[in-house]
């Protein structure tokens, strides 16, 4: 597996995340849009489809969704579009001031929108437990859990629970949140007789995980830490989590699906720790990268579009089924990660 430790390799990472292998690099630019990759897939949608387009005509009224990382970027757009379709959205945010600003903007645009904010810091297991407890105490149902929040390529840091920060935030916090809310989702699916959905926002960056995939014995080792390998590890974990969750839900006969996806590379603040590449993204973003409405589309497609009904344990990109790495499909690795994660959150 490639070590992401050179300027050339870092640029390659950006280009691969930006240009999934299923999209031809020779696709023509049309309709005066800067986004280059427009070929539609089997779903009828493409990389340039927006979240509103992939949910057009869909009635989400009666559904309740939690969206993590909802105060900016694709999380805020996901929240807006779900609310537009009638879903009651719970914005789970670390920064409550920013979250309330986004919430107010959504309600101003969509007066009938049902949107609430709740505080959640995914890097803190205590915060995750507090959020889950408060949500369950509210008596609300839960149909959709969108595990969207994430950080990318940070310098080596430990979370409040002394776990490497990217693994803690991108995977472990969502793993615990999902487990704590799963009974509520099962209850909701049973009472509503309507399929529940868990959506993990991963990345094509999962292909750049460490060579062993998950460093079970060296999660917190600063000497062997690589910011890009650690990011890839956490995104690989998102896919493995969804796959193992699918296996367990099917064994239990529960009407809940779990899928993962690559949203595309979007001109957001996710690249803020990447130095010169943050400038690269800002300069060429309009040409090479998706805008936020396009970036949120695959999440909204998997969460709401009836084409995905009954589909579980799959990986999506550009609003279509895609193929993750061989390691991401390793069910033994998924089971080991599940057990490892359970030990960490006890």
GROMACS .gro file of N, CA and C in nm, residues 52-151:
model
  300
   52UNK      N    1  -3.085   1.795  -0.418
   52UNK     CA    2  -3.225   1.821  -0.450
   52UNK      C    3  -3.271   1.736  -0.569
   53UNK      N    4  -3.184   1.720  -0.666
   53UNK     CA    5  -3.221   1.642  -0.785
   53UNK      C    6  -3.246   1.495  -0.752
   54UNK      N    7  -3.161   1.435  -0.670
   54UNK     CA    8  -3.175   1.292  -0.642
   54UNK      C    9  -3.289   1.261  -0.547
   55UNK      N   10  -3.345   1.366  -0.485
   55UNK     CA   11  -3.460   1.346  -0.394
   55UNK      C   12  -3.587   1.412  -0.448
   56UNK      N   13  -3.583   1.457  -0.572
   56UNK     CA   14  -3.698   1.527  -0.630
   56UNK      C   15  -3.824   1.441  -0.625
   57UNK      N   16  -3.931   1.498  -0.573
   57UNK     CA   17  -4.059   1.428  -0.570
   57UNK      C   18  -4.074   1.328  -0.457
   58UNK      N   19  -3.974   1.316  -0.370
   58UNK     CA   20  -3.979   1.218  -0.261
   58UNK      C   21  -4.038   1.284  -0.136
   59UNK      N   22  -4.133   1.217  -0.075
   59UNK     CA   23  -4.198   1.267   0.046
   59UNK      C   24  -4.136   1.201   0.169
   60UNK      N   25  -4.063   1.279   0.246
   60UNK     CA   26  -3.998   1.227   0.366
   60UNK      C   27  -4.073   1.259   0.493
   61UNK      N   28  -4.194   1.309   0.481
   61UNK     CA   29  -4.270   1.345   0.600
   61UNK      C   30  -4.296   1.220   0.684
   62UNK      N   31  -4.291   1.237   0.814
   62UNK     CA   32  -4.307   1.124   0.905
   62UNK      C   33  -4.176   1.059   0.943
   63UNK      N   34  -4.067   1.098   0.875
   63UNK     CA   35  -3.935   1.044   0.907
   63UNK      C   36  -3.859   1.139   0.999
   64UNK      N   37  -3.778   1.081   1.086
   64UNK     CA   38  -3.688   1.159   1.170
   64UNK      C   39  -3.545   1.115   1.143
   65UNK      N   40  -3.455   1.211   1.125
   65UNK     CA   41  -3.316   1.182   1.093
   65UNK      C   42  -3.223   1.255   1.188
   66UNK      N   43  -3.112   1.190   1.221
   66UNK     CA   44  -3.000   1.255   1.287
   66UNK      C   45  -2.889   1.270   1.184
   67UNK      N   46  -2.835   1.390   1.172
   67UNK     CA   47  -2.722   1.416   1.082
   67UNK      C   48  -2.607   1.469   1.166
   68UNK      N   49  -2.496   1.397   1.172
   68UNK     CA   50  -2.381   1.445   1.248
   68UNK      C   51  -2.298   1.540   1.161
   69UNK      N   52  -2.229   1.631   1.226
   69UNK     CA   53  -2.149   1.727   1.151
   69UNK      C   54  -2.234   1.816   1.063
   70UNK      N   55  -2.348   1.859   1.115
   70UNK     CA   56  -2.449   1.927   1.033
   70UNK      C   57  -2.435   2.078   1.030
   71UNK      N   58  -2.331   2.133   1.090
   71UNK     CA   59  -2.321   2.278   1.098
   71UNK      C   60  -2.246   2.340   0.981
   72UNK      N   61  -2.193   2.258   0.890
   72UNK     CA   62  -2.121   2.313   0.776
   72UNK      C   63  -2.113   2.208   0.665
   73UNK      N   64  -2.068   2.252   0.548
   73UNK     CA   65  -2.040   2.162   0.439
   73UNK      C   66  -2.156   2.075   0.397
   74UNK      N   67  -2.124   1.950   0.363
   74UNK     CA   68  -2.228   1.861   0.313
   74UNK      C   69  -2.325   1.820   0.424
   75UNK      N   70  -2.284   1.831   0.549
   75UNK     CA   71  -2.375   1.802   0.659
   75UNK      C   72  -2.490   1.901   0.666
   76UNK      N   73  -2.458   2.029   0.647
   76UNK     CA   74  -2.563   2.131   0.650
   76UNK      C   75  -2.653   2.119   0.528
   77UNK      N   76  -2.596   2.088   0.412
   77UNK     CA   77  -2.678   2.072   0.291
   77UNK      C   78  -2.764   1.947   0.299
   78UNK      N   79  -2.710   1.841   0.355
   78UNK     CA   80  -2.789   1.720   0.376
   78UNK      C   81  -2.909   1.751   0.466
   79UNK      N   82  -2.884   1.826   0.573
   79UNK     CA   83  -2.992   1.863   0.665
   79UNK      C   84  -3.096   1.948   0.594
   80UNK      N   85  -3.052   2.044   0.514
   80UNK     CA   86  -3.144   2.132   0.443
   80UNK      C   87  -3.234   2.054   0.347
   81UNK      N   88  -3.174   1.965   0.269
   81UNK     CA   89  -3.251   1.892   0.168
   81UNK      C   90  -3.344   1.790   0.232
   82UNK      N   91  -3.299   1.723   0.337
   82UNK     CA   92  -3.389   1.631   0.408
   82UNK      C   93  -3.509   1.709   0.464
   83UNK      N   94  -3.481   1.827   0.522
   83UNK     CA   95  -3.590   1.910   0.574
   83UNK      C   96  -3.683   1.956   0.463
   84UNK      N   97  -3.626   1.989   0.349
   84UNK     CA   98  -3.705   2.029   0.233
   84UNK      C   99  -3.802   1.919   0.191
   85UNK      N  100  -3.760   1.794   0.210
   85UNK     CA  101  -3.845   1.681   0.172
   85UNK      C  102  -3.939   1.637   0.285
   86UNK      N  103  -3.942   1.713   0.393
   86UNK     CA  104  -4.038   1.687   0.500
   86UNK      C  105  -3.986   1.607   0.617
   87UNK      N  106  -3.857   1.571   0.615
   87UNK     CA  107  -3.797   1.495   0.724
   87UNK      C  108  -3.774   1.586   0.844
   88UNK      N  109  -3.802   1.536   0.964
   88UNK     CA  110  -3.767   1.608   1.086
   88UNK      C  111  -3.619   1.581   1.114
   89UNK      N  112  -3.537   1.684   1.104
   89UNK     CA  113  -3.392   1.669   1.112
   89UNK      C  114  -3.339   1.714   1.247
   90UNK      N  115  -3.260   1.627   1.308
   90UNK     CA  116  -3.186   1.661   1.430
   90UNK      C  117  -3.041   1.685   1.388
   91UNK      N  118  -2.999   1.810   1.394
   91UNK     CA  119  -2.862   1.844   1.359
   91UNK      C  120  -2.772   1.821   1.480
   92UNK      N  121  -2.685   1.721   1.470
   92UNK     CA  122  -2.592   1.689   1.579
   92UNK      C  123  -2.462   1.763   1.552
   93UNK      N  124  -2.431   1.863   1.635
   93UNK     CA  125  -2.321   1.954   1.604
   93UNK      C  126  -2.232   1.976   1.727
   94UNK      N  127  -2.105   1.998   1.700
   94UNK     CA  128  -2.011   2.029   1.808
   94UNK      C  129  -2.021   2.176   1.847
   95UNK      N  130  -2.037   2.262   1.746
   95UNK     CA  131  -2.048   2.406   1.768
   95UNK      C  132  -2.194   2.446   1.762
   96UNK      N  133  -2.255   2.467   1.877
   96UNK     CA  134  -2.398   2.494   1.882
   96UNK      C  135  -2.434   2.630   1.820
   97UNK      N  136  -2.346   2.727   1.831
   97UNK     CA  137  -2.373   2.858   1.771
   97UNK      C  138  -2.381   2.846   1.620
   98UNK      N  139  -2.283   2.777   1.561
   98UNK     CA  140  -2.284   2.756   1.416
   98UNK      C  141  -2.404   2.672   1.376
   99UNK      N  142  -2.435   2.572   1.456
   99UNK     CA  143  -2.549   2.485   1.426
   99UNK      C  144  -2.680   2.561   1.425
  100UNK      N  145  -2.698   2.649   1.523
  100UNK     CA  146  -2.823   2.727   1.530
  100UNK      C  147  -2.833   2.825   1.414
  101UNK      N  148  -2.718   2.879   1.370
  101UNK     CA  149  -2.720   2.969   1.255
  101UNK      C  150  -2.767   2.895   1.130
  102UNK      N  151  -2.716   2.773   1.111
  102UNK     CA  152  -2.758   2.692   0.996
  102UNK      C  153  -2.905   2.656   1.009
  103UNK      N  154  -2.945   2.618   1.129
  103UNK     CA  155  -3.085   2.583   1.152
  103UNK      C  156  -3.176   2.700   1.119
  104UNK      N  157  -3.140   2.820   1.163
  104UNK     CA  158  -3.221   2.938   1.137
  104UNK      C  159  -3.229   2.968   0.987
  105UNK      N  160  -3.118   2.947   0.917
  105UNK     CA  161  -3.116   2.972   0.772
  105UNK      C  162  -3.208   2.874   0.699
  106UNK      N  163  -3.209   2.748   0.744
  106UNK     CA  164  -3.296   2.649   0.682
  106UNK      C  165  -3.443   2.684   0.703
  107UNK      N  166  -3.477   2.722   0.825
  107UNK     CA  167  -3.616   2.755   0.856
  107UNK      C  168  -3.660   2.883   0.785
  108UNK      N  169  -3.567   2.976   0.766
  108UNK     CA  170  -3.600   3.098   0.693
  108UNK      C  171  -3.633   3.066   0.548
  109UNK      N  172  -3.555   2.975   0.491
  109UNK     CA  173  -3.579   2.933   0.352
  109UNK      C  174  -3.702   2.844   0.339
  110UNK      N  175  -3.719   2.754   0.439
  110UNK     CA  176  -3.827   2.655   0.435
  110UNK      C  177  -3.908   2.671   0.563
  111UNK      N  178  -4.006   2.760   0.566
  111UNK     CA  179  -4.078   2.789   0.691
  111UNK      C  180  -4.141   2.667   0.757
  112UNK      N  181  -4.177   2.567   0.679
  112UNK     CA  182  -4.240   2.447   0.736
  112UNK      C  183  -4.139   2.344   0.785
  113UNK      N  184  -4.011   2.375   0.770
  113UNK     CA  185  -3.907   2.278   0.806
  113UNK      C  186  -3.910   2.245   0.955
  114UNK      N  187  -3.886   2.117   0.985
  114UNK     CA  188  -3.872   2.071   1.123
  114UNK      C  189  -3.725   2.040   1.146
  115UNK      N  190  -3.658   2.130   1.215
  115UNK     CA  191  -3.514   2.117   1.237
  115UNK      C  192  -3.480   2.154   1.380
  116UNK      N  193  -3.403   2.070   1.446
  116UNK     CA  194  -3.356   2.098   1.582
  116UNK      C  195  -3.205   2.077   1.588
  117UNK      N  196  -3.140   2.139   1.683
  117UNK     CA  197  -2.997   2.120   1.704
  117UNK      C  198  -2.973   2.055   1.840
  118UNK      N  199  -2.875   1.966   1.843
  118UNK     CA  200  -2.831   1.905   1.968
  118UNK      C  201  -2.679   1.897   1.967
  119UNK      N  202  -2.620   1.914   2.084
  119UNK     CA  203  -2.474   1.916   2.093
  119UNK      C  204  -2.416   1.776   2.090
  120UNK      N  205  -2.312   1.758   2.007
  120UNK     CA  206  -2.243   1.629   1.998
  120UNK      C  207  -2.099   1.650   1.957
  121UNK      N  208  -2.007   1.605   2.040
  121UNK     CA  209  -1.864   1.604   2.009
  121UNK      C  210  -1.823   1.459   1.992
  122UNK      N  211  -1.802   1.417   1.868
  122UNK     CA  212  -1.775   1.275   1.840
  122UNK      C  213  -1.638   1.230   1.889
  123UNK      N  214  -1.551   1.325   1.922
  123UNK     CA  215  -1.419   1.286   1.974
  123UNK      C  216  -1.423   1.255   2.123
  124UNK      N  217  -1.541   1.272   2.184
  124UNK     CA  218  -1.559   1.246   2.326
  124UNK      C  219  -1.666   1.139   2.346
  125UNK      N  220  -1.628   1.025   2.401
  125UNK     CA  221  -1.725   0.918   2.424
  125UNK      C  222  -1.831   0.963   2.525
  126UNK      N  223  -1.792   1.047   2.620
  126UNK     CA  224  -1.889   1.099   2.717
  126UNK      C  225  -1.994   1.185   2.648
  127UNK      N  226  -1.951   1.266   2.552
  127UNK     CA  227  -2.044   1.350   2.478
  127UNK      C  228  -2.139   1.265   2.394
  128UNK      N  229  -2.087   1.158   2.333
  128UNK     CA  230  -2.171   1.068   2.254
  128UNK      C  231  -2.277   1.004   2.343
  129UNK      N  232  -2.235   0.958   2.460
  129UNK     CA  233  -2.330   0.895   2.553
  129UNK      C  234  -2.436   0.994   2.599
  130UNK      N  235  -2.395   1.116   2.626
  130UNK     CA  236  -2.489   1.220   2.670
  130UNK      C  237  -2.590   1.251   2.559
  131UNK      N  238  -2.541   1.264   2.437
  131UNK     CA  239  -2.630   1.293   2.324
  131UNK      C  240  -2.732   1.181   2.307
  132UNK      N  241  -2.685   1.057   2.306
  132UNK     CA  242  -2.775   0.943   2.287
  132UNK      C  243  -2.879   0.935   2.398
  133UNK      N  244  -2.837   0.959   2.521
  133UNK     CA  245  -2.930   0.956   2.633
  133UNK      C  246  -3.037   1.063   2.620
  134UNK      N  247  -2.995   1.184   2.585
  134UNK     CA  248  -3.090   1.295   2.571
  134UNK      C  249  -3.185   1.271   2.453
  135UNK      N  250  -3.133   1.216   2.344
  135UNK     CA  251  -3.221   1.189   2.230
  135UNK      C  252  -3.325   1.084   2.266
  136UNK      N  253  -3.282   0.978   2.330
  136UNK     CA  254  -3.378   0.873   2.367
  136UNK      C  255  -3.480   0.924   2.468
  137UNK      N  256  -3.438   1.012   2.555
  137UNK     CA  257  -3.530   1.069   2.654
  137UNK      C  258  -3.634   1.160   2.591
  138UNK      N  259  -3.605   1.210   2.473
  138UNK     CA  260  -3.697   1.302   2.405
  138UNK      C  261  -3.821   1.230   2.354
  139UNK      N  262  -3.813   1.099   2.341
  139UNK     CA  263  -3.926   1.021   2.292
  139UNK      C  264  -3.943   1.024   2.142
  140UNK      N  265  -3.851   1.089   2.071
  140UNK     CA  266  -3.860   1.095   1.925
  140UNK      C  267  -3.829   0.959   1.863
  141UNK      N  268  -3.891   0.929   1.749
  141UNK     CA  269  -3.852   0.810   1.673
  141UNK      C  270  -3.720   0.837   1.601
  142UNK      N  271  -3.662   0.735   1.540
  142UNK     CA  272  -3.540   0.754   1.461
  142UNK      C  273  -3.542   0.660   1.341
  143UNK      N  274  -3.560   0.719   1.224
  143UNK     CA  275  -3.564   0.642   1.100
  143UNK      C  276  -3.431   0.641   1.026
  144UNK      N  277  -3.361   0.754   1.031
  144UNK     CA  278  -3.238   0.771   0.954
  144UNK      C  279  -3.125   0.820   1.044
  145UNK      N  280  -3.012   0.753   1.038
  145UNK     CA  281  -2.892   0.798   1.110
  145UNK      C  282  -2.783   0.823   1.006
  146UNK      N  283  -2.748   0.949   0.988
  146UNK     CA  284  -2.648   0.988   0.889
  146UNK      C  285  -2.518   1.019   0.962
  147UNK      N  286  -2.424   0.926   0.959
  147UNK     CA  287  -2.294   0.944   1.024
  147UNK      C  288  -2.201   1.018   0.927
  148UNK      N  289  -2.210   1.149   0.931
  148UNK     CA  290  -2.145   1.234   0.830
  148UNK      C  291  -2.018   1.304   0.879
  149UNK      N  292  -2.012   1.342   1.005
  149UNK     CA  293  -1.902   1.426   1.054
  149UNK      C  294  -1.766   1.360   1.033
  150UNK      N  295  -1.666   1.444   1.011
  150UNK     CA  296  -1.532   1.388   0.995
  150UNK      C  297  -1.425   1.495   0.993
  151UNK      N  298  -1.302   1.452   1.020
  151UNK     CA  299  -1.185   1.538   1.009
  151UNK      C  300  -1.086   1.468   0.918
   0.00000   0.00000   0.00000
